[in-house]
Short mmCIF file of C-alpha atoms in Angstrom, two decimals:
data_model
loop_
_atom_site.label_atom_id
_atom_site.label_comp_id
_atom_site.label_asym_id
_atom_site.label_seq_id
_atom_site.Cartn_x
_atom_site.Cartn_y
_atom_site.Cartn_z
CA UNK A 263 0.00 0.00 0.00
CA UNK A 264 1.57 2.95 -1.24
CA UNK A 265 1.47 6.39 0.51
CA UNK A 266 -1.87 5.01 2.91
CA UNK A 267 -3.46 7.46 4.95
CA UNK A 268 -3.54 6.91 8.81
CA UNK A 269 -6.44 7.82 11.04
CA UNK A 270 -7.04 7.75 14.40
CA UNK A 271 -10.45 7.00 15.89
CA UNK A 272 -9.28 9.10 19.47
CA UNK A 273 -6.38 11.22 19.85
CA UNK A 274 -5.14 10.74 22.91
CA UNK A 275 -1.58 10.35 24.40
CA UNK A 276 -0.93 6.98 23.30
CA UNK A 277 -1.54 8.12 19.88
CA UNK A 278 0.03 11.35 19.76
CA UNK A 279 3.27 9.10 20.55
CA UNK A 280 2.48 7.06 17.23
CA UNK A 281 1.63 9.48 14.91
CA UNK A 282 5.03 11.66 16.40
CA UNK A 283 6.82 8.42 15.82
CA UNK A 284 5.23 7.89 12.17
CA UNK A 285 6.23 11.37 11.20
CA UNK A 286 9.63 11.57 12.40
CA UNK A 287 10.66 8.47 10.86
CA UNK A 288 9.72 9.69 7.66
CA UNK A 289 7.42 7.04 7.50
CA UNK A 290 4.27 9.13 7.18
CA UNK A 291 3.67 13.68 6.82
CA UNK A 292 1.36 15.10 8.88
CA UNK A 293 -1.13 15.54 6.14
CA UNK A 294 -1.43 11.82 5.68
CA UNK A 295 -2.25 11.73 8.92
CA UNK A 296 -6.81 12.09 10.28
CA UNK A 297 -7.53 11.58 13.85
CA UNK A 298 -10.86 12.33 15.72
CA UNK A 299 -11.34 12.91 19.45
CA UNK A 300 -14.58 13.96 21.97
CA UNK A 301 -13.12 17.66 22.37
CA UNK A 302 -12.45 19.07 18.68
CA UNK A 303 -11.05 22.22 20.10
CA UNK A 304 -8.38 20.17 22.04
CA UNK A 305 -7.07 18.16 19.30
CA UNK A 306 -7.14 21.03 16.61
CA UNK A 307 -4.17 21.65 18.99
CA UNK A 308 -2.61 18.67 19.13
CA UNK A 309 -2.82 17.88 15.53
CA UNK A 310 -1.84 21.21 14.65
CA UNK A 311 1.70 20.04 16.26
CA UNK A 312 2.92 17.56 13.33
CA UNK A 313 0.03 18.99 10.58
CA UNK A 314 -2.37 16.44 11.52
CA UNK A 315 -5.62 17.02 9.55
CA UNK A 316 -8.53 17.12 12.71
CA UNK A 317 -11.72 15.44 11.71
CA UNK A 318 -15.39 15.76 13.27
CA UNK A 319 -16.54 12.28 13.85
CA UNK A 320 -15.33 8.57 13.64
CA UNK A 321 -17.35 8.53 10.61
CA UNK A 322 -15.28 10.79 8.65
CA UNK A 323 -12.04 9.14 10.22
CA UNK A 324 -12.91 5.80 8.82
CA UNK A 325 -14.32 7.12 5.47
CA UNK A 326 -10.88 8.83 4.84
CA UNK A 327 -8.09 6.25 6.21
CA UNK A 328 -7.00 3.22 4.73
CA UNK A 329 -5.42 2.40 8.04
CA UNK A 330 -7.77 2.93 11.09
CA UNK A 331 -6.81 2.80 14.42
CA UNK A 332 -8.65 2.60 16.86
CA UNK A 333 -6.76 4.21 19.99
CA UNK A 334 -10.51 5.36 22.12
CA UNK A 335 -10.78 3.68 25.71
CA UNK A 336 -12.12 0.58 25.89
CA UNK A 337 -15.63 1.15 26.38
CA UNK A 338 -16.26 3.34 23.68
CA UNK A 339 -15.46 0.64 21.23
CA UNK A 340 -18.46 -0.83 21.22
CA UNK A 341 -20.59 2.47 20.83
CA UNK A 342 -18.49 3.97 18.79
CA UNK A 343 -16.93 1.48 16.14
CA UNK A 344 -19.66 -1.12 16.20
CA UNK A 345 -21.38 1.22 13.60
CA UNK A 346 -19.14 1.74 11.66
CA UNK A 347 -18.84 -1.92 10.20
CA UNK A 348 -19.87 -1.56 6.80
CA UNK A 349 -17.04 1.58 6.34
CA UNK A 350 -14.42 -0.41 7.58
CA UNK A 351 -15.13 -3.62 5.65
CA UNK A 352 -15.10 -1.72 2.60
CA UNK A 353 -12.03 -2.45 0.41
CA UNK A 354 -8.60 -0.90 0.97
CA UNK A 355 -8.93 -0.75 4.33
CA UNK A 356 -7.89 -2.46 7.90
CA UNK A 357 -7.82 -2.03 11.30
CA UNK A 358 -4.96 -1.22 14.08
CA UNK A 359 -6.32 -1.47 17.32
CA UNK A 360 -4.66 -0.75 19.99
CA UNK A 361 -7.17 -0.88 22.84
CA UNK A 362 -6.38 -3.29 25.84
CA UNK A 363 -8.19 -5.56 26.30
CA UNK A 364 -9.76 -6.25 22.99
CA UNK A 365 -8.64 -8.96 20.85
CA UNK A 366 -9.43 -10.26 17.40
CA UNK A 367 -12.32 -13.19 18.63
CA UNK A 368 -13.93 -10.05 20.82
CA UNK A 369 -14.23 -7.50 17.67
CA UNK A 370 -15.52 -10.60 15.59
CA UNK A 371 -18.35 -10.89 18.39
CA UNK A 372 -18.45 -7.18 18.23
CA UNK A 373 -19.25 -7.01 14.58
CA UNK A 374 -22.13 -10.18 14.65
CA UNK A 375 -25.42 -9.87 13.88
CA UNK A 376 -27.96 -11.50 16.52
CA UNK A 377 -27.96 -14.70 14.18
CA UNK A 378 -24.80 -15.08 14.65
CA UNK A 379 -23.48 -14.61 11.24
CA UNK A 380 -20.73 -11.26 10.99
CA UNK A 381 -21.22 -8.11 9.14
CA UNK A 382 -19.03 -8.86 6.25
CA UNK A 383 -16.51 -10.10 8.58
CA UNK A 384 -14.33 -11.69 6.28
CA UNK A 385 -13.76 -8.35 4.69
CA UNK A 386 -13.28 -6.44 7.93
CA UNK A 387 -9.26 -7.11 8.42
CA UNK A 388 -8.32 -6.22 11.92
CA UNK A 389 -4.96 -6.40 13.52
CA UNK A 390 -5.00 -6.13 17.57
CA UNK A 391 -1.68 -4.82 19.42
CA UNK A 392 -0.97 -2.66 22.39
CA UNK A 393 1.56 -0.02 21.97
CA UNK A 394 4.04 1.82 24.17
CA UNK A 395 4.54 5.50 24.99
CA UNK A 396 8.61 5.28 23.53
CA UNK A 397 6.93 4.24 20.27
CA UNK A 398 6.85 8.35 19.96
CA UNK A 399 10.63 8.50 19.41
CA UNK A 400 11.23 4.83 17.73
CA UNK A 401 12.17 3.04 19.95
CA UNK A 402 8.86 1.50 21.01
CA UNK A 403 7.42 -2.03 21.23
CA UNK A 404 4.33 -2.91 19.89
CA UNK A 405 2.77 -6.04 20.82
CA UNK A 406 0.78 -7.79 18.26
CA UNK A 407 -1.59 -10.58 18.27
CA UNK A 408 -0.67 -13.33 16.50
CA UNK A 409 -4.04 -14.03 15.22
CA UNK A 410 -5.39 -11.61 13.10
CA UNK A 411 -6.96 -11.26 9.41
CA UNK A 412 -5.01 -9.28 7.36
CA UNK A 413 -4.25 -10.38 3.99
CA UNK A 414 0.08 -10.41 2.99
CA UNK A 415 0.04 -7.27 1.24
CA UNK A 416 -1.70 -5.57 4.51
CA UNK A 417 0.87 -7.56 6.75
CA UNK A 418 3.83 -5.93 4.86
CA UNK A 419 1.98 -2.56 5.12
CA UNK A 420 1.95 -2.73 8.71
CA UNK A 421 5.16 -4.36 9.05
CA UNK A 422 6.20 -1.11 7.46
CA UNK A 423 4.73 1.13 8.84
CA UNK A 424 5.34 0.33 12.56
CA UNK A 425 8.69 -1.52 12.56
CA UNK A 426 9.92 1.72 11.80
CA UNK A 427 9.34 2.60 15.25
CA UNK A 428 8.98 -0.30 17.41
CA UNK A 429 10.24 -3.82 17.71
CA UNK A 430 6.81 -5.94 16.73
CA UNK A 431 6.85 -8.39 19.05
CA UNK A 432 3.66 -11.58 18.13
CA UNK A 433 2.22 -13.39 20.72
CA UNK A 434 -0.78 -15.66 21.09
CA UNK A 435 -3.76 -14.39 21.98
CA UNK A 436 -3.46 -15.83 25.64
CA UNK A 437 -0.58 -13.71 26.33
CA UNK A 438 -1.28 -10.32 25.16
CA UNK A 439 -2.37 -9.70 28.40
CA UNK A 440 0.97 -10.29 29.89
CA UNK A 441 2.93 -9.11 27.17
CA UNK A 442 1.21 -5.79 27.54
CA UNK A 443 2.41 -5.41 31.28
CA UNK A 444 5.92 -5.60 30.39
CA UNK A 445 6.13 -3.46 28.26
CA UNK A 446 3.40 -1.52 28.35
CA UNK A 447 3.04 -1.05 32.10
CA UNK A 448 6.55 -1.42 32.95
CA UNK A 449 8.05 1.21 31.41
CA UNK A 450 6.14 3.42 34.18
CA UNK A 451 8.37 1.30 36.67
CA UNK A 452 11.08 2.03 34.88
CA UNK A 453 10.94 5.98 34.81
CA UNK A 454 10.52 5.79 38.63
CA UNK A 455 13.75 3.43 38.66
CA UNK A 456 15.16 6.62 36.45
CA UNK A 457 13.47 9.22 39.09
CA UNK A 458 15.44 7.06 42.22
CA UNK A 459 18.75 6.97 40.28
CA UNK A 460 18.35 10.73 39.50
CA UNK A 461 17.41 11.62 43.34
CA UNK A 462 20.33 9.07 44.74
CA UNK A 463 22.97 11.68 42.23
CA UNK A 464 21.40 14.43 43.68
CA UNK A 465 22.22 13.15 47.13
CA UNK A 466 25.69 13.23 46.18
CA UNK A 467 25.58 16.49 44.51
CA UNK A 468 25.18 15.70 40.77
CA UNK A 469 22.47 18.19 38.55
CA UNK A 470 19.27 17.00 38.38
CA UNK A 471 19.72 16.43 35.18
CA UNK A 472 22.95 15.44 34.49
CA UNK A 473 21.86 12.46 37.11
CA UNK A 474 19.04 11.80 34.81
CA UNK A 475 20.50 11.62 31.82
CA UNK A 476 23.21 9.06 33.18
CA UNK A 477 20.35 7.04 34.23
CA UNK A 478 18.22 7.34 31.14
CA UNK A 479 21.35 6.92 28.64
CA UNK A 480 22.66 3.78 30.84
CA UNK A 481 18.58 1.79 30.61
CA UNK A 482 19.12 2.14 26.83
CA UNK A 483 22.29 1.12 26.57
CA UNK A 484 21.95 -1.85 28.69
CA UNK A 485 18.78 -2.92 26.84
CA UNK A 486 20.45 -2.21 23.01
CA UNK A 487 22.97 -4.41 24.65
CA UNK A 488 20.46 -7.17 25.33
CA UNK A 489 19.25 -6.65 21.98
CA UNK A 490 22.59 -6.63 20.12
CA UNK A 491 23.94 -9.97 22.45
CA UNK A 492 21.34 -12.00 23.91
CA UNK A 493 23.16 -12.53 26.72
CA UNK A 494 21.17 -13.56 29.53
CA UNK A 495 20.27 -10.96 31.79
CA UNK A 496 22.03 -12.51 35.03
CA UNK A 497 25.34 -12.90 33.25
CA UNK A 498 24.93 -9.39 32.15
CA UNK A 499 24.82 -8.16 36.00
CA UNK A 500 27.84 -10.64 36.74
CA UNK A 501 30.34 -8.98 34.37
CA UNK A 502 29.75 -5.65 36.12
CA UNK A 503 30.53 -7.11 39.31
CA UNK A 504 33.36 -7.66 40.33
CA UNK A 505 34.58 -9.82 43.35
CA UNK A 506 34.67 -7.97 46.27
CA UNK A 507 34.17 -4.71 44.15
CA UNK A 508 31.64 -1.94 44.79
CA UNK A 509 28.55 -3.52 42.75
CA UNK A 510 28.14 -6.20 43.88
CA UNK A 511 27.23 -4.39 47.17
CA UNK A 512 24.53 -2.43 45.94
CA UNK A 513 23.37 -5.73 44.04
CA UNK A 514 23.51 -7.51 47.59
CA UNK A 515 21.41 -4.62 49.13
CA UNK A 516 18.99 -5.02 46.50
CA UNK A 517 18.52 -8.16 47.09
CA UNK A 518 18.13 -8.00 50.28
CA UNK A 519 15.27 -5.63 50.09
CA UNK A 520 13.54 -7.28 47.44
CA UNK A 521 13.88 -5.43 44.61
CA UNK A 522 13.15 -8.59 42.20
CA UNK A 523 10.26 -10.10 43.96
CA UNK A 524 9.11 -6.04 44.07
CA UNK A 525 9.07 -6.00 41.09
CA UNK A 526 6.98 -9.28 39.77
CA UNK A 527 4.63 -7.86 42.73
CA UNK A 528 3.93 -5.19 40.82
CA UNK A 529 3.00 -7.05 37.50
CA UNK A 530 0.77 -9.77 39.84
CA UNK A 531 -1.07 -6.73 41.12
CA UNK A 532 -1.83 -5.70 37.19
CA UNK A 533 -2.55 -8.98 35.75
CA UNK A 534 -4.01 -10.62 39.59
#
């Protein structure tokens, strides 16, 4: 699909972060680029930022995308995109979605008549995934259910389109759930790890900022590192420590206090 337009049904943060992404990759300009949102006077703001064309309705969004996505909260979908079946199924057109919560067998119910049989579902081709916020400068990770019912050529168009800014990681439907957490939850756990590196350096007199950009620089280099290696994360931590040296120390500490099991706490309390 050559040159596709991209609209989003809501405009919120999580897609502000894609379409920033989209733009300053080069992948998309601004003017290929609808969105609609509840408050038009907010978002002819926020689209005004990369030359996002602001539309009135979800109507108009899908009538003028090829690629919809569908970034509204949860449970607006079914009010607000339900309706629209017979737009999206039209051809030329699929579906992003990147609402939580909502996968492929869900919009399929979504969709079906009360006899069961699906308005023109076989030509309604929807993708589900659930984003994250560092999608915004292309370095995000989209997670992508493995089911889904686009054809190849759409399948290379969203390849495309978001592997330019995220690793597109496919997972079985059971697992989106937990996939999400990781990295869509986590990264919130990870900008607090950032804030509690950045106060410890101000402790000790660093800038505020120099601190956090130490902190910030040193996440993404240890994960590119990850991603470059595949070395196993507890062999990573071993060759920084060295016997009887100074991390291994605050390592020990850590430990002591918990920091792992903290840590899958948290995700139990999202998925639990």
């Amino acid at each position: 699909m050559d040159n596709p337009t991209i609209g989003f049904i809501g405009y919120g943060n999580m897609a502000q972060a894609i379409a920033q992404g989209l733009v300053d990759a080069g992948v998309v300009r601004g003017h290929q680029v609808v969105a609609c949102a509840a408050h038009y006077d907010k978002l002819e703001k926020n689209a005004a930022t990369l030359g996002v064309r602001p539309l009135h309705s979800a109507v108009e969004v899908a009538v003028a995308a090829d690629v919809v996505i569908i970034a509204i909260k949860p449970y607006q979908i079914d009010s607000v995109i339900k309706p629209l079946a017979h737009e999206l199924a039209k051809p030329g057109k699929f579906v992003v979605s990147i609402a939580a919560g909502w996968d492929l067998k869900k919009y399929q119910d979504l969709f079906a008549t009360e006899d069961g049989e699906s308005v023109n579902s076989p030509d309604i081709h929807i993708q589900c995934t659930i984003p994250n916020t560092p999608m915004a400068v292309g370095k995000g990770v989209l997670v992508t259910e493995s089911a889904n019912t686009l054809s190849d050529a759409e399948t290379q168009t969203f390849e495309e389109l978001f592997g330019a800014i995220s690793l597109i990681e496919r997972v079985d439907t059971a697992h989106m759930n937990i996939a999400m957490v990781i990295a869509g939850c986590a990264p919130a756990f990870t900008d607090m790890y950032i804030e509690a590196l950045g106060d410890a350096g101000v402790q000790y007199g660093l800038q505020r900022a120099t601190a956090y950009r130490l902190a910030a620089k040193m996440v993404e280099g240890v994960g590119a590192l990850y991603m470059a290696t595949g070395t196993h994360p507890g062999a990573m931590k071993d060759a920084v420590c060295s016997p009887g040296g100074t991390t291994i120390k605050g390592v020990a500490k850590l430990e002591k206090d918990g920091f792992r099991g903290s840590v899958i706490d948290a995700v139990d309390a999202i998925v639990g």
